[in-house]
Short mmCIF file of C-alpha atoms in Angstrom, two decimals:
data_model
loop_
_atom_site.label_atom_id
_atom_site.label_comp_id
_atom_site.label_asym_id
_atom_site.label_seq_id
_atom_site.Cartn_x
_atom_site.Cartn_y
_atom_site.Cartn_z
CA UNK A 21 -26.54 7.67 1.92
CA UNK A 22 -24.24 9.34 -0.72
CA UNK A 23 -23.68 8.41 -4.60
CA UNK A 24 -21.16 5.76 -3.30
CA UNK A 25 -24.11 3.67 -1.22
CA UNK A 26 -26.05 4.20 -4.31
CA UNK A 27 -23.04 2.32 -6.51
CA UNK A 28 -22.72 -0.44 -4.17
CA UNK A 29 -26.34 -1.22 -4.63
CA UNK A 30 -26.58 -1.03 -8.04
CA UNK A 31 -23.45 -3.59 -8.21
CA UNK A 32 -24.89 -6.24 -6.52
CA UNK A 33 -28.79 -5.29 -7.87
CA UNK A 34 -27.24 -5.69 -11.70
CA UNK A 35 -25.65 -8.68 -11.22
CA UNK A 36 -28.81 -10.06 -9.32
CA UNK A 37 -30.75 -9.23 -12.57
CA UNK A 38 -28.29 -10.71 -14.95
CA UNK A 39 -28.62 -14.13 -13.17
CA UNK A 40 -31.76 -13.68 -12.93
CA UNK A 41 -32.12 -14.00 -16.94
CA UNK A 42 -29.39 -16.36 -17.27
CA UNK A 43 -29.62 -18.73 -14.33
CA UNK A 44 -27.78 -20.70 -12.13
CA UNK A 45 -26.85 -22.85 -14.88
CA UNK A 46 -25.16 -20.55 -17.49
CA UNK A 47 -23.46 -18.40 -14.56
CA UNK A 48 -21.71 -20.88 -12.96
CA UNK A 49 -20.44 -22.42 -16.26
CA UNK A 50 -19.27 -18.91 -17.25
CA UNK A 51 -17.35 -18.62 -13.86
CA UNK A 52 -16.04 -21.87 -14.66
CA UNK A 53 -14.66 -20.90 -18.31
CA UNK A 54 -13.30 -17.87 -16.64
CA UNK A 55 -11.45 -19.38 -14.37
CA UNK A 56 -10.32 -22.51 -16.78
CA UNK A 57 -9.15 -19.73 -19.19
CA UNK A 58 -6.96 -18.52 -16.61
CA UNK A 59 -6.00 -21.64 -15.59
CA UNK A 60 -5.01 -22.55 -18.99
CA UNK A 61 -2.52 -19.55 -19.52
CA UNK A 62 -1.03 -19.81 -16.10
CA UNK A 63 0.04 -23.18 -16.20
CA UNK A 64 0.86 -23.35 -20.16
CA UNK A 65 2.42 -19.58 -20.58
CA UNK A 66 6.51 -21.08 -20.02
CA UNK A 67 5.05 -23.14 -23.54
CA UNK A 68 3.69 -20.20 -25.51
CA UNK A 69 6.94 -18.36 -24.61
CA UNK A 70 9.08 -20.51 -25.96
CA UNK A 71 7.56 -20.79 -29.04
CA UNK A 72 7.31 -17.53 -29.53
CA UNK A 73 11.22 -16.96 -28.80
CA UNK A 74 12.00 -17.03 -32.34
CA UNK A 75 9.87 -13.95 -33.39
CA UNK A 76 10.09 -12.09 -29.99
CA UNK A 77 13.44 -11.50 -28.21
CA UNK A 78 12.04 -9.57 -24.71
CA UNK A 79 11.85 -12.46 -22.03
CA UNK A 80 8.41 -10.64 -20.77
CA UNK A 81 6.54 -9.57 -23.83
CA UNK A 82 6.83 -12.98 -24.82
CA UNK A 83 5.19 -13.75 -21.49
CA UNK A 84 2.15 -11.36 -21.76
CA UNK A 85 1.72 -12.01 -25.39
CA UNK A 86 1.88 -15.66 -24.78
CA UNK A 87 -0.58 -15.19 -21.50
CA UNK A 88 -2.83 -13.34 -23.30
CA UNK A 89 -3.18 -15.32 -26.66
CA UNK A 90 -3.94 -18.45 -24.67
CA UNK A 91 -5.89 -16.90 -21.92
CA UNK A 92 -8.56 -15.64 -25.17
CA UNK A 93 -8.01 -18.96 -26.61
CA UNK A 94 -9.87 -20.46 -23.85
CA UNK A 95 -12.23 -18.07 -23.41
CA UNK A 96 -13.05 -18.44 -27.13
CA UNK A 97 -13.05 -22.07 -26.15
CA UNK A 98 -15.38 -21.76 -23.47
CA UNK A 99 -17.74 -19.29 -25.10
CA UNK A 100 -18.54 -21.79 -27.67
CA UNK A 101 -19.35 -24.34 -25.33
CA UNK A 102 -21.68 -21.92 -23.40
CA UNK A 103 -23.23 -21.32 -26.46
CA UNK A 104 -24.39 -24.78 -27.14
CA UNK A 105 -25.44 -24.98 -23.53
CA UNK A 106 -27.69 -21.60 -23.83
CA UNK A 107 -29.10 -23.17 -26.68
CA UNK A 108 -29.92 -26.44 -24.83
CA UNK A 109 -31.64 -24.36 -22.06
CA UNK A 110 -33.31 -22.38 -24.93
CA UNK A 111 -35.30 -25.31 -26.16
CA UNK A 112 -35.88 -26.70 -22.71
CA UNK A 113 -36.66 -23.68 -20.81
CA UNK A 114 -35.30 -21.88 -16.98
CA UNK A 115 -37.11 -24.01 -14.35
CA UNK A 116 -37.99 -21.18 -11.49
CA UNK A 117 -35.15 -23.19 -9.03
CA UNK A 118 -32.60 -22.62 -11.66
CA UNK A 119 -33.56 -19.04 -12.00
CA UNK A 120 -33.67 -18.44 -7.89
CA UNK A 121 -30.64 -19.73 -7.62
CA UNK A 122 -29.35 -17.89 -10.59
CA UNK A 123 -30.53 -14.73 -8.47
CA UNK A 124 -28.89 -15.95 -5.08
CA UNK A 125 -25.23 -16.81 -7.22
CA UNK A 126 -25.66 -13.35 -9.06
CA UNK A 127 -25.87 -11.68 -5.37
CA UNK A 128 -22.98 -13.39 -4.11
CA UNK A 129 -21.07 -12.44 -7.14
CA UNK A 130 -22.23 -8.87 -6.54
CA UNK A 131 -21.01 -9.06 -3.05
CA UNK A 132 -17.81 -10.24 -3.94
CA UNK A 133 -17.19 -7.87 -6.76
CA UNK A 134 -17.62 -4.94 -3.77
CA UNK A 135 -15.90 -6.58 -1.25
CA UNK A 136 -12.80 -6.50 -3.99
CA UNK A 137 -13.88 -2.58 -4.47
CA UNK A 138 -13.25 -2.53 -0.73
CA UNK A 139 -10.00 -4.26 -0.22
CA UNK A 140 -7.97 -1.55 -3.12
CA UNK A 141 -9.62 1.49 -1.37
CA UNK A 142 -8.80 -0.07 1.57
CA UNK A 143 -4.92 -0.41 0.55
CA UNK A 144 -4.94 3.28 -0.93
CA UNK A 145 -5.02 6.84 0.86
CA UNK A 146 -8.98 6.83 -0.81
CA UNK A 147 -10.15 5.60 2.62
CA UNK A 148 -9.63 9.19 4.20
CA UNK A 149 -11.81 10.87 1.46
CA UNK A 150 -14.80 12.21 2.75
CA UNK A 151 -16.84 10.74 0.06
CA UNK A 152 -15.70 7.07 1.72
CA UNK A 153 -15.87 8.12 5.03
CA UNK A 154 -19.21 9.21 4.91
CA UNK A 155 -20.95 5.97 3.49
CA UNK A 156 -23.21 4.24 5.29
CA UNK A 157 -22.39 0.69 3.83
CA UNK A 158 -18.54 0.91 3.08
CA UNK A 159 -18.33 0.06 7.33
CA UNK A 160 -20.36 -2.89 6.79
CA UNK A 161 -18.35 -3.90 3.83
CA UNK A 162 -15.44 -3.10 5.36
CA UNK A 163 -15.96 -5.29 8.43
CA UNK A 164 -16.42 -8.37 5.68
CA UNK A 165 -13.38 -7.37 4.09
CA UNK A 166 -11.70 -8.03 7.14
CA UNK A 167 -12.65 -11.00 8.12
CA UNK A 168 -12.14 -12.15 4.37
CA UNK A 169 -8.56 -11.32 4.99
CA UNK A 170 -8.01 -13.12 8.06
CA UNK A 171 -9.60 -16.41 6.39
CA UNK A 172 -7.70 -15.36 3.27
CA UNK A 173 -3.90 -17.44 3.38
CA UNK A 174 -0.67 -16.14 4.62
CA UNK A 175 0.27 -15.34 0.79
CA UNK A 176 -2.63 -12.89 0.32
CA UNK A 177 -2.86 -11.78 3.91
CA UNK A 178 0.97 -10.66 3.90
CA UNK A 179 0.34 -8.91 0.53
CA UNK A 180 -2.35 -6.62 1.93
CA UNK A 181 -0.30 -5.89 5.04
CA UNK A 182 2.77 -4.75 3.04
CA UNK A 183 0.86 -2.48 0.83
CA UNK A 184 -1.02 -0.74 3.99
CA UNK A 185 2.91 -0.80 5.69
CA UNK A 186 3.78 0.99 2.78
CA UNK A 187 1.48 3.47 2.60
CA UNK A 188 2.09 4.25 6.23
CA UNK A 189 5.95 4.31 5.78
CA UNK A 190 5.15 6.57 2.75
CA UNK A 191 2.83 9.19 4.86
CA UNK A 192 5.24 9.26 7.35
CA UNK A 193 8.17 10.42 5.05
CA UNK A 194 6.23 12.71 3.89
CA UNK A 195 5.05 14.11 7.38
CA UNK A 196 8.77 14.36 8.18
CA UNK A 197 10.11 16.24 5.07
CA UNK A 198 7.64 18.90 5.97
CA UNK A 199 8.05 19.04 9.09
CA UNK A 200 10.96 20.99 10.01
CA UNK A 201 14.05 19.90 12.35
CA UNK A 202 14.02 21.68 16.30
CA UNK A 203 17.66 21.72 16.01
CA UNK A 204 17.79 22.64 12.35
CA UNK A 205 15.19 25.92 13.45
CA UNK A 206 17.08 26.63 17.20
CA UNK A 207 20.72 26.88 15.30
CA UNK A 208 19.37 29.61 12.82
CA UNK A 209 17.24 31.33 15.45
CA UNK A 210 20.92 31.90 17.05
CA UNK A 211 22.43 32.57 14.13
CA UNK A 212 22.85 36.88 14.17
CA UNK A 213 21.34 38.87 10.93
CA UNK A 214 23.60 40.84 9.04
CA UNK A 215 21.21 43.85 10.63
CA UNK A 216 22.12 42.18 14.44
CA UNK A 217 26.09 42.14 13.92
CA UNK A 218 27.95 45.31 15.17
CA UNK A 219 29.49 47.39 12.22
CA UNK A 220 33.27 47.39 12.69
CA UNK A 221 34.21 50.72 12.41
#
């Protein structure tokens, strides 16, 4: 096992621990508010723009600063109402089901978090460094990544395969730019040095 093994563990071991703490309760109402938050600024950024056209003039950092004011918004949103709900738990304690299932969520989470690790080396010329190559678990997580791509839909799927058919059109451009042309290397092997061509007396 090298230091990357050693990451991977710790990933999925922290998170484990976290939800171990926090339960099943509070982690998958912070997933929730996550994903609401981004919900939220997806669907209501077009609104945020426009009101913001009359102080910004760039079409797109009216977007982002539109995206990202509502995207905190709800997580501000959210953290409040997490807050009253830790509170609630506070007084009332973690039953031991809530906590085991906290743990079993807080692995998946792990899992999911390295499995996303996987897919961008994956898509990048990182795979062929020897410090990824010689992991014992990145085959294993690997192998998931794969079949998370097949079940993954057409969208996402096509995505990955264009960036890996770019990276191979890109190697391959660069393998023929160094690689020099027969004909280009025959035609000056013919061609006669100065020190080859008869003096003309």
């Amino acid at each position: 096992m090298n230091w990357l093994d050693f990451v991977f563990i710790g990933i999925i071991s922290l998170s484990v621990i976290i939800s171990l703490f926090r339960g099943l309760i509070r982690e998958v109402l912070s997933l929730l508010i996550w994903v609401g938050a981004f919900w939220v600024a997806y669907n209501f950024v077009d609104v945020g723009a426009n009101t913001l056209s009359s102080w910004i003039e760039l079409p797109s950092a009216r977007h982002l600063i539109a995206f990202v004011a509502l995207f905190l918004a709800a997580l501000i949103v959210g953290g409040m109402i997490n807050f009253i709900v830790a509170k609630l738990i506070t007084k009332t304690g973690l039953s031991g089901s809530d906590r085991f299932f906290g743990m079993f969520f807080g692995g998946l989470r792990g899992l999911l978090v390295v499995i996303l690790i996987t897919f961008f080396v994956q898509a990048t010329p990182l795979s062929k460094d020897p410090w990824w190559q010689q992991s014992k678990l990145a085959p294993h997580f690997t192998k998931i990544s794969e079949w998370v791509r097949v079940k993954m839909p057409d969208e996402f799927s096509n995505y990955f395969s264009f960036i890996e058919n770019s990276k191979s059109l890109k190697a391959e451009e660069v393998i023929k730019d160094l690689t020099p042309d027969p004909q280009t290397t025959d035609s000056e092997q013919q061609m006669p040095s100065e020190k080859d061509t008869p003096e003309e007396n």
